[in-house]
Amino acid sequence: MLDMLWLVPLLPLAGSAILMVTRGELSARTVAVIGAGSVGLSAVAALLVASGFLASDGDTVRSGIATWIASDRLVLRFGLHLDALSLVMILVITLVGFLIHLYSTAYMAGDEGFSRFFAYMNLFTAAMLVLVLADNLLLLYLGWEGVGLCSYLLIGFWYKDPANGYAARKAFVVTRAGDTAMLIGLLLLATSLGTLEIAELLERAESSWAVGSGIATAAAALLLAGAVGKSAQLPLQTWLPDAMAGPTPVSALIHAATMVTAGVYLIARTHTLFSLAPDVQLAVAVIGALTLLGAAFAALAQRDIKRILAYSTMSQIGYMFLALGVGAWSAAIFHFMTHAFFKALLFLAAGALILALHHEQDIFRMGGLRRRLPAVFWTFLIGAAALASVPLVTSGFYSKEQILAGAWAFDRGGALLGLAGLVAAFVTSVYIFRAVFIVFFGPQAGHGDAADVALVDGRGESTRGGRIALLLPLVALAMLSIVGGFVDAPASAFSDFMSTALPRAETAENETAAVMLEITAAIVSLAGIVVAYRLFFPHGGRVKAPAVRERAPWPAALDRLWASGWGFDRAYDALFVKPFVAIAAALRGDPVDDAYSGVAAGLRAAWRGAAESQTGELRWYAAGMLAGLVIVLAVALLL
């Protein structure tokens, strides 16, 4: 079974290659079979690998495919590495990815770029699988850049709209800042430790570097910069809300199973380096806490349903960073898994709403949809409950509670970090149930008498096959959003499994305190739902006027600040974009090139002067030779 590991990334890569080579000449049915089927087969291979891994008692598997670089100081292979961490990652990527691909066969039906879409999606999945299975950091970086390229292609998929192209370029450029820092970090590690093989590198770092040493701190900080860019954390988070320009399945794949979780995986995979740099590890926790709070409040003021979910992703990834920063390594991966289930569910359910309402995304132009789209309502409600960490019955509660427990047990500001997590949990419940109450219970708006509201595919048709392709992923993800948290039952089962790859977290020794924290977290989550109900539910069946209904129950200036994502885009535009554009305008005449052009002009003038001296008269040539000889002799005698 373990010998099939190489098939996991190869199958979606092969699907992408076939679709690229055929250049849209295949039928839509064939494209759907190749696009979704290749990822489905990859999921089957991942399950078979998982069964073999569990049968082998969780022993780490390393599989070398070919030698990539061989020199006196550095040998790197195309090698795969399987342990508990990478196994969880590939299972989530392939299983959730397959459900998103299946959904896409209906969502993208009739699109002129149908084949191109699946070619990109397959390549995206393959790149992410290479990233999490890579045996060395250079191969990991290849997958890292692969997901960056694919995100650019997919965010700007509908490239005829200039706004989509801008969003794609923004994502590409902003993440380049982090990627460049990460590349410098890899070069530092290679020159300092003489290897980029992950297992060997971590061993050498632990034996060679002291805790808190400058080189360990520098290496960890550079890797953190890369993780911050890919995972859309402060201060490189501005690209993610605009990435909603892509098709909804793309948003689901980016947010649930690929791209934004790459930074979480990178930090977890290189946890030894961060343990050797405690200040940088604390920075991971602080960045996560600030991002989860800021993004949660920003989500409160959004009108676009996809942007609400985008800010939600930033906030939930912030929880994962918080867990990594406080040393709750397995809790971060546990939340990665549960988040993948409910966030994919929320995006796909939102996509069904968008199709049913003829591509309407403004929540204030929806309303009253629970009766017209009951299946979408119930699945979206389950996803919202999991995101809000409704206690006992949702997976999100169990994973988020572990993060909060790890934060409170942290000895460097754990109380503040834990408090940030609790505040964000409250705000999360408010903003997601704000969307639930407005979209499904609010007064009908923007879609006539709702007679034409139905579950349809990308063509606007309500066919049996299209409905199955849309609903089956929603039902499967809804079930996973409920039962996913029980993988940790009995207590700490998931942590025990992950302990072969990641260190165990420190937990509170007082069992009573741990129980009180669970109760507090549950109360906070439920309190947020109650507040959302009081603020946004249409009580008594009264239909509020749109102006009243859309008015925020907090100051308008604060609403504008949150709606703009705390003004980061405006600040970056003033600090970086406008100065760069001004410099580019000043250099439009290419003054640097003018210097080189001047040298060339001087040489041409010298050549013309030399040409003019060639008169063909021998006495002038002899006189010139004599004059030159006199000058040379004079210089020699004088010096």
XYZ file of C-alpha atoms in Angstrom:
639
model
C 0.000 0.000 0.000
C 2.757 2.446 0.911
C 4.349 1.909 -2.490
C 1.385 3.782 -3.968
C 2.423 7.044 -2.307
C 3.840 8.469 -5.530
C 0.428 8.056 -7.188
C -1.155 10.580 -4.823
C 0.400 13.692 -6.464
C 0.954 12.036 -9.863
C -2.705 11.332 -10.666
C -3.968 14.950 -10.515
C -0.775 16.061 -12.261
C -1.503 13.591 -15.067
C -5.090 14.839 -15.268
C -3.844 18.411 -15.609
C -1.331 17.410 -18.306
C -4.007 15.618 -20.354
C -6.370 18.582 -20.189
C -3.603 21.014 -21.127
C -2.401 18.956 -24.087
C -5.912 18.485 -25.483
C -6.523 22.263 -25.265
C -10.287 22.083 -24.784
C -10.950 19.638 -27.601
C -12.487 17.000 -25.313
C -16.200 16.889 -24.557
C -17.450 18.454 -21.334
C -18.329 15.025 -19.936
C -14.829 13.712 -20.637
C -13.252 16.799 -19.092
C -15.408 16.350 -15.971
C -14.435 12.685 -15.689
C -10.719 13.468 -16.038
C -10.813 16.578 -13.838
C -12.821 15.154 -10.941
C -11.837 11.529 -11.506
C -8.085 12.103 -11.266
C -8.500 13.748 -7.853
C -10.956 11.037 -6.808
C -8.421 8.340 -7.701
C -5.784 10.304 -5.798
C -8.102 10.253 -2.761
C -8.474 6.474 -3.112
C -4.696 6.111 -3.304
C -4.350 8.322 -0.216
C -6.818 6.123 1.693
C -4.905 2.990 0.697
C -1.649 4.617 1.778
C -3.307 5.568 5.072
C -4.367 1.976 5.702
C -0.825 0.778 5.021
C 0.621 3.494 7.243
C -1.648 2.606 10.153
C -0.882 -1.092 9.684
C 2.828 -0.309 9.968
C 2.314 1.345 13.393
C 2.893 4.823 11.991
C 6.522 4.400 10.949
C 7.840 7.277 8.850
C 8.153 6.414 5.162
C 10.711 8.057 2.869
C 10.594 7.288 -0.831
C 13.277 8.573 -3.187
C 12.150 8.816 -6.807
C 15.226 10.341 -8.475
C 18.270 12.477 -7.716
C 17.668 16.126 -8.454
C 20.902 17.857 -7.423
C 24.182 16.134 -6.577
C 27.292 18.091 -5.586
C 30.124 17.780 -3.105
C 28.223 19.757 -0.467
C 24.549 19.204 -1.304
C 22.522 16.230 -2.506
C 18.794 16.631 -3.091
C 16.309 14.098 -4.412
C 12.810 14.052 -5.765
C 11.741 12.268 -2.603
C 8.489 11.865 -0.696
C 8.119 11.843 3.077
C 5.120 10.321 4.831
C 4.430 10.645 8.537
C 1.373 11.438 10.640
C 1.468 15.121 9.680
C 1.723 14.645 5.919
C -0.839 11.814 6.043
C -3.482 14.079 7.578
C -2.651 16.749 5.016
C -2.966 14.494 1.951
C -6.213 12.960 3.201
C -7.788 16.385 3.657
C -6.422 17.742 0.372
C -7.583 14.800 -1.734
C -10.926 14.068 -0.055
C -12.075 17.675 0.278
C -10.471 18.470 -3.066
C -12.432 15.687 -4.764
C -15.725 16.972 -3.339
C -14.904 20.471 -4.601
C -13.993 19.101 -8.050
C -17.240 17.102 -8.178
C -19.202 20.218 -7.244
C -17.318 22.169 -9.920
C -18.571 19.871 -12.692
C -22.020 21.393 -12.141
C -21.012 24.889 -11.009
C -18.810 25.524 -14.055
C -21.085 23.757 -16.543
C -21.409 25.722 -19.759
C -18.389 27.931 -19.105
C -16.243 28.450 -22.192
C -13.116 27.734 -20.130
C -14.457 24.484 -18.640
C -11.452 22.381 -19.666
C -8.950 25.101 -18.733
C -10.582 25.402 -15.315
C -10.066 21.741 -14.466
C -6.525 21.776 -15.862
C -5.695 24.548 -13.388
C -7.580 22.924 -10.513
C -5.819 19.584 -11.026
C -2.442 21.314 -11.168
C -3.323 23.255 -8.015
C -4.100 20.024 -6.166
C -0.938 18.307 -7.440
C 1.249 21.258 -6.386
C -0.214 21.233 -2.873
C 0.347 17.480 -2.583
C 3.976 17.909 -3.653
C 4.344 20.623 -1.032
C 3.129 18.476 1.865
C 4.870 15.261 0.758
C 8.246 16.787 -0.139
C 11.226 15.184 1.547
C 13.350 18.321 1.238
C 12.707 22.029 1.465
C 13.645 22.743 -2.148
C 11.002 20.331 -3.455
C 8.602 21.831 -0.919
C 9.421 25.247 -2.367
C 8.628 23.925 -5.849
C 5.148 22.965 -4.654
C 4.956 26.282 -2.773
C 5.532 28.276 -5.954
C 3.237 25.917 -7.850
C 0.255 26.776 -5.663
C 1.154 30.457 -6.028
C 1.094 30.168 -9.815
C -2.182 28.233 -9.814
C -3.829 30.712 -7.460
C -2.914 33.484 -9.919
C -4.392 31.533 -12.833
C -7.595 30.633 -10.970
C -8.267 33.950 -9.223
C -8.010 35.643 -12.611
C -9.802 32.792 -14.405
C -12.444 35.118 -15.859
C -9.676 37.335 -17.186
C -11.860 39.404 -19.518
C -12.937 41.425 -16.497
C -10.011 43.760 -15.605
C -10.960 43.614 -11.910
C -10.306 39.879 -11.871
C -6.893 40.357 -13.460
C -6.071 42.984 -10.840
C -7.080 40.633 -8.019
C -4.895 37.865 -9.479
C -1.887 40.182 -9.822
C -2.416 41.477 -6.303
C -2.370 37.956 -4.866
C 0.734 37.113 -6.869
C 2.664 40.269 -5.935
C 1.764 40.374 -2.238
C 2.699 36.738 -1.683
C 5.981 37.306 -3.563
C 7.216 39.368 -0.615
C 6.896 36.418 1.720
C 8.140 33.934 -0.867
C 11.320 35.945 -1.405
C 12.032 35.974 2.329
C 11.408 32.236 2.467
C 13.858 31.611 -0.385
C 16.524 33.595 1.455
C 15.778 31.478 4.515
C 16.293 28.281 2.518
C 19.641 29.572 1.246
C 20.650 30.416 4.820
C 19.742 26.917 5.993
C 21.548 25.257 3.091
C 24.772 27.206 3.615
C 24.677 26.875 7.408
C 23.669 23.241 7.781
C 24.783 21.788 4.445
C 21.461 20.133 3.639
C 17.835 20.821 2.814
C 16.604 17.293 3.547
C 13.975 18.086 6.185
C 14.666 15.319 8.707
C 18.449 15.697 8.516
C 18.242 19.496 8.581
C 16.173 19.530 11.778
C 18.555 17.100 13.451
C 21.582 19.209 12.538
C 19.878 22.421 13.656
C 19.000 20.941 17.035
C 22.537 19.675 17.612
C 24.373 22.718 16.200
C 22.356 25.752 17.237
C 21.655 26.989 20.744
C 18.151 28.042 21.738
C 17.725 31.726 20.918
C 20.858 31.918 18.737
C 20.923 34.609 16.092
C 21.104 32.257 13.133
C 18.188 30.134 14.389
C 16.140 33.281 14.932
C 16.971 34.598 11.456
C 16.119 31.311 9.739
C 12.811 30.945 11.602
C 11.874 34.580 10.954
C 12.472 34.205 7.211
C 10.341 31.060 7.071
C 7.656 32.857 9.073
C 7.594 35.637 6.484
C 6.870 33.064 3.792
C 4.143 31.469 5.901
C 2.529 34.851 6.623
C 2.292 35.644 2.910
C 0.781 32.333 1.807
C -1.585 32.063 4.778
C -2.802 35.683 4.500
C -1.794 36.758 8.001
C -0.810 40.239 9.128
C 0.739 42.189 7.482
C 0.425 40.339 4.126
C -3.277 39.520 4.369
C -4.692 42.060 1.912
C -4.732 39.749 -1.109
C -7.211 37.216 0.244
C -10.501 39.196 0.227
C -9.874 40.295 -3.369
C -9.147 36.671 -4.323
C -12.933 36.149 -4.194
C -12.912 37.349 -7.814
C -12.313 33.744 -8.849
C -15.082 31.154 -9.260
C -16.555 29.969 -5.945
C -15.064 26.433 -6.162
C -11.649 28.091 -6.443
C -12.351 30.013 -3.248
C -13.344 26.777 -1.547
C -10.163 25.011 -2.653
C -7.868 27.906 -1.707
C -9.462 28.401 1.691
C -10.162 24.821 2.730
C -7.518 22.482 1.366
C -4.706 24.399 -0.346
C -2.715 27.650 -0.457
C -3.669 29.419 2.771
C -2.959 26.320 4.851
C 0.519 25.994 3.326
C 1.983 28.404 5.882
C 0.509 26.385 8.741
C 2.065 23.228 7.343
C 5.465 24.899 6.828
C 5.690 26.029 10.461
C 4.488 22.667 11.751
C 6.916 20.758 9.526
C 9.888 22.895 10.655
C 8.749 23.126 14.287
C 12.265 22.373 15.562
C 13.564 25.613 14.053
C 10.813 27.598 15.762
C 11.459 25.853 19.062
C 15.079 27.011 18.734
C 13.845 30.587 18.185
C 11.336 31.218 21.016
C 10.976 34.907 20.171
C 9.927 34.050 16.627
C 7.564 31.380 17.912
C 5.978 33.994 20.185
C 5.681 36.253 17.129
C 3.740 33.461 15.390
C 1.240 33.460 18.276
C 0.961 37.263 18.361
C 0.472 37.509 14.589
C -2.197 34.822 14.783
C -4.001 36.561 17.667
C -3.990 39.950 15.933
C -5.150 38.469 12.641
C -7.946 36.397 14.145
C -9.300 39.450 15.962
C -8.901 41.944 13.124
C -10.367 39.648 10.479
C -13.314 38.688 12.689
C -14.327 42.324 13.179
C -13.818 43.018 9.458
C -16.195 40.154 8.615
C -18.894 41.876 10.696
C -19.143 44.731 8.193
C -19.039 42.858 4.869
C -22.014 42.695 2.496
C -20.591 40.192 0.012
C -21.169 36.650 1.280
C -17.858 35.427 -0.155
C -15.910 38.266 1.470
C -17.489 37.371 4.819
C -16.129 33.854 4.384
C -12.761 35.189 3.176
C -12.245 37.224 6.336
C -13.472 34.215 8.274
C -10.664 32.148 6.745
C -8.076 34.743 7.739
C -9.426 34.612 11.278
C -9.470 30.811 11.472
C -5.945 30.535 10.064
C -5.075 33.024 12.803
C -6.290 30.438 15.326
C -3.942 27.899 13.746
C -1.024 30.341 13.968
C -1.947 31.017 17.593
C -1.829 27.277 18.287
C 1.538 26.899 16.558
C 2.945 29.861 18.444
C 2.002 28.495 21.857
C 3.302 25.026 21.024
C -0.110 23.363 20.592
C 1.135 21.760 17.390
C -1.406 18.974 17.042
C -4.266 21.352 17.930
C -3.300 23.521 14.944
C -3.460 20.531 12.588
C -6.696 19.331 14.202
C -8.252 22.745 13.521
C -6.828 22.680 9.989
C -8.754 19.467 9.396
C -12.076 20.557 10.911
C -11.788 23.989 9.285
C -11.325 22.365 5.885
C -14.638 20.558 6.316
C -16.816 23.444 7.415
C -15.154 26.154 5.337
C -15.449 24.115 2.122
C -19.080 23.484 3.082
C -19.776 27.188 3.616
C -18.193 28.226 0.326
C -19.945 25.542 -1.696
C -23.283 26.341 -0.068
C -22.672 30.034 -0.813
C -21.931 29.061 -4.414
C -25.297 27.280 -4.650
C -26.977 30.454 -3.359
C -25.096 32.582 -5.876
C -26.181 30.367 -8.785
C -29.784 30.243 -7.573
C -29.877 34.054 -7.399
C -28.274 34.568 -10.812
C -24.824 35.431 -9.433
C -26.003 37.758 -6.694
C -23.521 37.928 -3.776
C -24.866 40.789 -1.651
C -26.486 39.299 1.459
C -28.856 42.267 1.647
C -30.280 41.317 -1.752
C -31.062 37.792 -0.610
C -33.436 36.946 2.240
C -36.154 34.378 2.872
C -34.267 31.522 1.217
C -34.710 28.815 3.822
C -37.971 27.628 2.216
C -36.855 27.963 -1.399
C -33.514 26.206 -0.841
C -33.977 23.982 2.220
C -31.018 21.669 1.512
C -28.678 24.627 1.093
C -30.111 26.229 4.227
C -29.524 23.200 6.453
C -26.017 22.517 5.160
C -25.029 26.195 5.436
C -26.469 26.229 8.963
C -24.353 23.203 9.908
C -21.253 24.889 8.504
C -22.069 28.104 10.355
C -22.579 26.193 13.593
C -19.210 24.469 13.168
C -17.509 27.801 12.440
C -19.174 29.307 15.509
C -18.007 26.317 17.586
C -21.452 25.316 18.793
C -20.576 22.984 21.687
C -20.786 19.192 21.650
C -22.380 18.774 18.216
C -19.842 20.387 15.861
C -16.238 19.596 15.010
C -15.165 23.222 15.289
C -15.856 23.277 19.016
C -13.425 20.460 19.808
C -10.525 21.790 17.738
C -10.952 25.402 18.839
C -11.186 24.388 22.481
C -7.808 22.644 22.214
C -6.272 25.836 20.828
C -7.710 27.922 23.662
C -6.446 25.405 26.213
C -2.959 25.568 24.699
C -3.039 29.371 24.738
C -4.081 29.608 28.397
C -1.328 27.146 29.381
C 1.350 29.187 27.557
C 3.806 30.843 29.940
C 4.483 33.973 27.851
C 1.314 36.045 27.837
C -0.994 33.055 27.626
C -3.842 34.873 29.378
C -3.904 37.664 26.781
C -3.650 35.223 23.903
C -6.411 33.075 25.344
C -8.592 36.136 25.881
C -8.054 37.153 22.246
C -9.196 33.697 21.195
C -12.355 33.946 23.308
C -13.229 37.429 22.002
C -12.723 36.262 18.421
C -14.919 33.209 19.088
C -17.723 35.528 20.226
C -17.355 37.804 17.187
C -17.207 34.766 14.884
C -20.589 33.584 16.138
C -22.020 37.061 15.587
C -20.808 37.560 12.001
C -21.624 34.097 10.670
C -25.113 34.036 12.174
C -25.615 37.598 10.951
C -25.244 36.080 7.493
C -27.535 33.148 8.343
C -30.342 35.345 9.687
C -30.176 37.912 6.864
C -29.836 35.422 4.007
C -32.300 32.763 5.132
C -34.686 34.536 7.545
C -34.546 38.161 6.436
C -37.127 39.838 4.213
C -37.069 38.762 0.600
C -35.082 41.213 -1.520
C -33.566 41.395 -4.963
C -35.143 38.271 -6.470
C -38.723 39.154 -7.356
C -41.351 36.773 -6.072
C -38.704 34.043 -5.655
C -40.511 31.828 -8.168
C -37.313 31.439 -10.167
C -35.112 30.633 -7.144
C -34.014 26.998 -7.430
C -30.941 24.824 -7.231
C -29.340 25.181 -10.670
C -25.999 24.474 -12.321
C -23.723 26.896 -14.122
C -26.008 26.872 -17.168
C -28.952 27.919 -15.027
C -30.548 24.496 -15.509
C -32.029 22.338 -12.764
C -31.096 18.852 -13.977
C -30.948 15.728 -11.841
C -27.231 15.218 -12.482
C -26.471 18.849 -11.717
C -28.415 18.766 -8.455
C -26.607 15.591 -7.359
C -23.191 17.096 -8.178
C -24.081 20.193 -6.157
C -25.785 18.536 -3.190
C -23.675 15.415 -2.642
C -20.539 17.408 -1.660
C -22.671 19.608 0.624
C -24.159 16.623 2.445
C -20.785 14.861 2.767
C -19.077 17.982 4.099
C -21.965 18.664 6.483
C -21.545 15.193 7.964
C -17.789 15.695 8.294
C -18.388 19.076 9.933
C -20.372 17.296 12.632
C -18.417 14.075 13.170
C -14.940 15.378 12.294
C -14.305 16.450 15.862
C -14.796 12.941 17.172
C -11.482 11.737 15.735
C -10.071 12.963 19.022
C -12.268 10.510 20.939
C -11.286 8.945 23.191
C -9.577 11.968 24.714
C -6.329 12.991 22.993
C -6.529 10.219 20.345
C -5.625 12.681 17.600
C -2.791 14.151 19.679
C -1.457 10.656 20.349
C -1.474 9.923 16.626
C 0.270 13.208 15.790
C 2.881 12.751 18.536
C 5.046 10.690 16.164
C 5.525 13.807 14.015
C 4.921 16.762 16.345
C 5.767 17.486 19.997
C 3.022 17.240 22.556
C 1.576 20.496 23.847
C 1.730 21.620 27.431
C -1.728 21.542 29.001
C -3.170 22.880 32.198
C -2.510 20.530 35.093
C -5.714 21.575 36.865
C -8.519 19.454 35.419
C -11.147 21.734 36.937
C -9.630 24.723 35.130
C -9.720 22.795 31.854
C -13.412 21.989 32.311
C -14.175 25.608 33.186
C -12.413 26.728 30.022
C -14.557 24.371 27.936
C -17.705 25.722 29.590
C -16.553 29.309 29.079
C -15.795 28.698 25.414
C -19.214 27.129 24.922
C -20.981 30.036 26.634
C -19.044 32.595 24.581
C -19.951 30.894 21.292
C -23.623 30.598 22.206
C -23.688 34.196 23.462
C -22.498 35.383 20.050
C -25.397 33.569 18.385
C -27.842 35.159 20.815
C -26.443 38.638 20.079
C -26.700 37.998 16.330
C -30.285 36.864 16.822
C -31.166 40.028 18.713
C -29.490 42.305 16.160
C -30.259 40.693 12.806
C -33.208 38.314 13.091
C -36.476 39.840 11.772
C -38.458 39.557 15.015
C -42.187 39.157 14.840
C -42.105 38.686 11.088
C -41.820 42.431 10.526
C -40.319 43.369 7.167
C -37.823 46.149 7.755
C -37.096 48.779 5.151
C -33.793 48.121 3.350
C -32.206 51.319 4.670
C -33.026 50.344 8.246
C -32.119 46.698 7.753
C -28.723 47.520 6.275
C -27.807 50.057 8.932
C -25.053 48.699 11.157
C -25.795 48.575 14.901
C -22.453 50.281 15.571
C -21.000 53.682 14.562
C -20.840 54.322 10.816
C -17.162 55.280 10.934
C -16.309 51.984 12.594
C -18.397 50.134 10.041
C -16.499 51.791 7.196
C -13.165 50.976 8.836
C -14.070 47.311 9.266
C -15.606 47.109 5.786
C -12.306 48.312 4.312
C -10.350 45.649 6.181
C -8.991 48.192 8.683
C -7.717 50.394 5.844
C -4.666 48.275 5.006
C -5.185 48.618 1.256
C -5.305 52.402 1.479
C -2.204 52.471 3.687
C -0.240 50.157 1.385
C -1.369 52.167 -1.614
C 0.055 55.318 -0.027
C 3.236 53.711 1.289
C 4.197 51.410 -1.575
C 2.019 51.570 -4.698
C 1.918 55.316 -5.333
C 5.657 55.876 -4.648
C 6.503 52.948 -6.935
C 4.263 54.309 -9.698
C 5.821 57.770 -9.279
C 9.332 56.339 -9.536
C 8.332 54.340 -12.605
C 6.920 57.488 -14.209
C 10.112 59.411 -13.430
C 12.200 56.647 -14.960
C 10.025 56.344 -18.029
C 12.776 58.052 -20.047
C 15.241 55.369 -18.883
C 18.019 57.610 -17.463
C 20.050 54.521 -16.614
C 19.900 53.449 -20.235
C 20.918 56.974 -21.235
C 24.281 56.480 -19.503
C 24.990 53.351 -21.511
C 23.696 55.049 -24.652
C 26.152 57.911 -23.970
C 29.064 55.463 -23.820
C 27.966 53.963 -27.126
C 27.615 57.441 -28.690
C 31.139 58.366 -27.518
C 32.574 55.211 -29.079
C 30.771 55.942 -32.345
C 32.167 59.506 -32.340
C 35.675 58.170 -31.671
C 35.291 55.724 -34.534
C 34.218 58.487 -36.895
C 37.228 60.607 -35.814
C 39.547 57.682 -36.397
C 37.976 57.087 -39.808
C 38.516 60.729 -40.766
C 42.241 60.364 -39.996
C 42.621 57.718 -42.674
C 43.470 60.058 -45.631
C 45.644 57.665 -47.663
C 48.634 60.076 -47.645
C 51.759 58.234 -46.470
C 53.676 61.315 -45.260
C 50.919 62.085 -42.756
C 51.011 58.482 -41.522
C 54.809 58.730 -41.074
C 54.459 62.070 -39.256
C 51.852 60.577 -36.954
C 54.077 57.588 -36.146
C 57.022 59.918 -35.412
C 54.892 62.122 -33.157
C 53.672 59.113 -31.272
C 57.211 57.803 -30.816
C 58.350 61.176 -29.457
C 55.469 61.230 -26.965
C 56.205 57.697 -25.751
C 59.918 58.457 -25.314
C 59.169 61.701 -23.503
C 56.856 59.970 -21.078
C 59.401 57.222 -20.464
C 62.229 59.694 -19.790
C 60.161 61.958 -17.556
C 58.755 59.130 -15.425
